[in-house]
Amino acid sequence: MSDGHASRNAHGNTPDENARKNIFVVGLDEANLPTLNAVPHADEYRFHPLLTIEELQVGEVSVPDLIEKATAVLDAFDGTIDAIVGYWDFPVSTLVPILSERYGTRSTNLASTVKCEHKYWSRLEQEKVVEEHPRFGQVDLTADDPVPPEGMSFPMWVKPALSYSSELAFGVKDQKEFREAVEEIRQGVSRVGRPFEYVLEQLDLPEEMAGVGGQVCLAEETLTGVQVAVEGYVHDGEVTVYGVLDSINYPDSSSFLRHQYPSALPEPVIRRLHDVSGRVMRQIGMDQATFSIEYFYDPRTDALNLLEINPRHSQSHAELFEYVDGVPNHHCMLSLALGRDPAMPHRAGPYQVAAKWYYRWFADGTVHRTPRPQDIERIEREIPGVRIDVVPAEGQRLSDTEQQDSYSYELAHIFTGGDSEEDIRAKYDRCVAALGLEFAETAPGGRELKNV
């Protein structure tokens, strides 16, 4: 996969192919290619795929094998390797600094990335500089009768130190649910935890991380309030926050309904988010890289709590920044990797507000009908400021789709830009109605129940 065409500059001329920067994107996917090609100076870049999504995220991956495959591609490339970038979680987040160090491209160091990805190590770093985090502790996965960490009470969340898209993360309200969650984590933690241990072996770990490893489970007190995401980057040691987004769940659910930009939180809260994010990222030691931090803000108590740090910008938000600010947030990642100014424009886009919606189903089922590409193109033409990505394939069982949370299945991602929240909500409703997805719900034993 590449950009597939010779872009023209503002004067209508095709840039010299030899002068274009060769940027290798770990896990380059079709869904992000339009926004990568929408960044400033895109006509000066040539994007090259490095490893597929399937190689990176399906099954239990082998980090040494992935490094070997990637180096084979890079060593065989007849040209300059100007940047190696990625916008996915582990293993992409750790492969980028490993490969960048090997090929002399710009990136943050591996230790700073792992301090974000390893949820337990991340909490240890956070508590050194901020108080805005929940109580937490390790859970003994080897215990016959596992119990919550001392001093913690229900409800709480139980999760592996590392996972994909909230996989194996469970909200529990009593000891019975706690035991059931720990058992599921015990059975599934190795899929990501075992390959992560290879990465930990590459580092000189501090004493507080001695013997912790990658297959560790932790419990955290349940947070309440409004969930928000802070997007930013660190450039030459200076932390910059360029956007704050609201994350809104389905009613009575922990599953996202939409991410909405810009945030509706009061300005004093936004300033606190900037401050806490700056202190944490300086402690982590990240540089020349983007980050995305998730928080909870409780307006009743004015409490702010850090949920997790992602050592990359959120590709899920690329269209939202393009709709509102005029440039996808991929711009920051690419500029940092190439030594260019990563600053984002502010409110230079065509819309006042934007959202990424998660059209979900909360029961298993088999997909019988999905819209054709031409159907999606028609919907996007008819409804301005809309882009649609359907998740399952026709004939696929929802529970067989990769990287779902523990409580629902994603049917489609719908991006909307508009003049108000009412405008983007109306566009989303129109898209859902126009998609015409059809599937049959499935009973636990696999028997189809009814068409939906």
PDB file of N, CA and C in Angstrom, residues 124-132 276 279-281 283:
ATOM      1  N   LEU A 124       2.802   3.835  38.773  1.00  0.00           N
ATOM      2  CA  LEU A 124       3.927   4.142  39.667  1.00  0.00           C
ATOM      3  C   LEU A 124       4.564   5.472  39.306  1.00  0.00           C
ATOM      4  N   GLU A 125       4.680   5.753  38.005  1.00  0.00           N
ATOM      5  CA  GLU A 125       5.258   7.016  37.559  1.00  0.00           C
ATOM      6  C   GLU A 125       4.315   8.179  37.842  1.00  0.00           C
ATOM      7  N   GLN A 126       3.023   7.965  37.617  1.00  0.00           N
ATOM      8  CA  GLN A 126       2.046   9.040  37.837  1.00  0.00           C
ATOM      9  C   GLN A 126       2.033   9.501  39.289  1.00  0.00           C
ATOM     10  N   GLU A 127       2.046   8.538  40.217  1.00  0.00           N
ATOM     11  CA  GLU A 127       1.899   8.913  41.622  1.00  0.00           C
ATOM     12  C   GLU A 127       3.117   9.666  42.157  1.00  0.00           C
ATOM     13  N   LYS A 128       4.212   9.699  41.401  1.00  0.00           N
ATOM     14  CA  LYS A 128       5.384  10.465  41.807  1.00  0.00           C
ATOM     15  C   LYS A 128       5.202  11.970  41.609  1.00  0.00           C
ATOM     16  N   VAL A 129       4.283  12.368  40.705  1.00  0.00           N
ATOM     17  CA  VAL A 129       4.183  13.793  40.369  1.00  0.00           C
ATOM     18  C   VAL A 129       2.777  14.365  40.455  1.00  0.00           C
ATOM     19  N   VAL A 130       1.736  13.514  40.484  1.00  0.00           N
ATOM     20  CA  VAL A 130       0.369  14.041  40.562  1.00  0.00           C
ATOM     21  C   VAL A 130      -0.453  13.210  41.542  1.00  0.00           C
ATOM     22  N   GLU A 131      -1.531  13.821  42.031  1.00  0.00           N
ATOM     23  CA  GLU A 131      -2.475  13.114  42.898  1.00  0.00           C
ATOM     24  C   GLU A 131      -3.738  12.729  42.140  1.00  0.00           C
ATOM     25  N   GLU A 132      -3.840  13.165  40.890  1.00  0.00           N
ATOM     26  CA  GLU A 132      -5.058  12.956  40.117  1.00  0.00           C
ATOM     27  C   GLU A 132      -5.071  11.579  39.452  1.00  0.00           C
ATOM     28  N   VAL A 276      -1.801  18.892  34.518  1.00  0.00           N
ATOM     29  CA  VAL A 276      -1.530  17.516  34.947  1.00  0.00           C
ATOM     30  C   VAL A 276      -0.838  16.747  33.824  1.00  0.00           C
ATOM     31  N   ARG A 279       2.879  17.695  33.630  1.00  0.00           N
ATOM     32  CA  ARG A 279       3.714  17.129  34.702  1.00  0.00           C
ATOM     33  C   ARG A 279       3.949  15.632  34.497  1.00  0.00           C
ATOM     34  N   VAL A 280       2.918  14.915  34.088  1.00  0.00           N
ATOM     35  CA  VAL A 280       3.044  13.471  33.910  1.00  0.00           C
ATOM     36  C   VAL A 280       3.964  13.136  32.745  1.00  0.00           C
ATOM     37  N   MET A 281       3.798  13.824  31.622  1.00  0.00           N
ATOM     38  CA  MET A 281       4.614  13.489  30.454  1.00  0.00           C
ATOM     39  C   MET A 281       6.077  13.860  30.662  1.00  0.00           C
ATOM     40  N   GLN A 283       7.528  13.599  33.572  1.00  0.00           N
ATOM     41  CA  GLN A 283       8.002  12.517  34.432  1.00  0.00           C
ATOM     42  C   GLN A 283       8.261  11.241  33.614  1.00  0.00           C
TER      43      GLN A 283
END
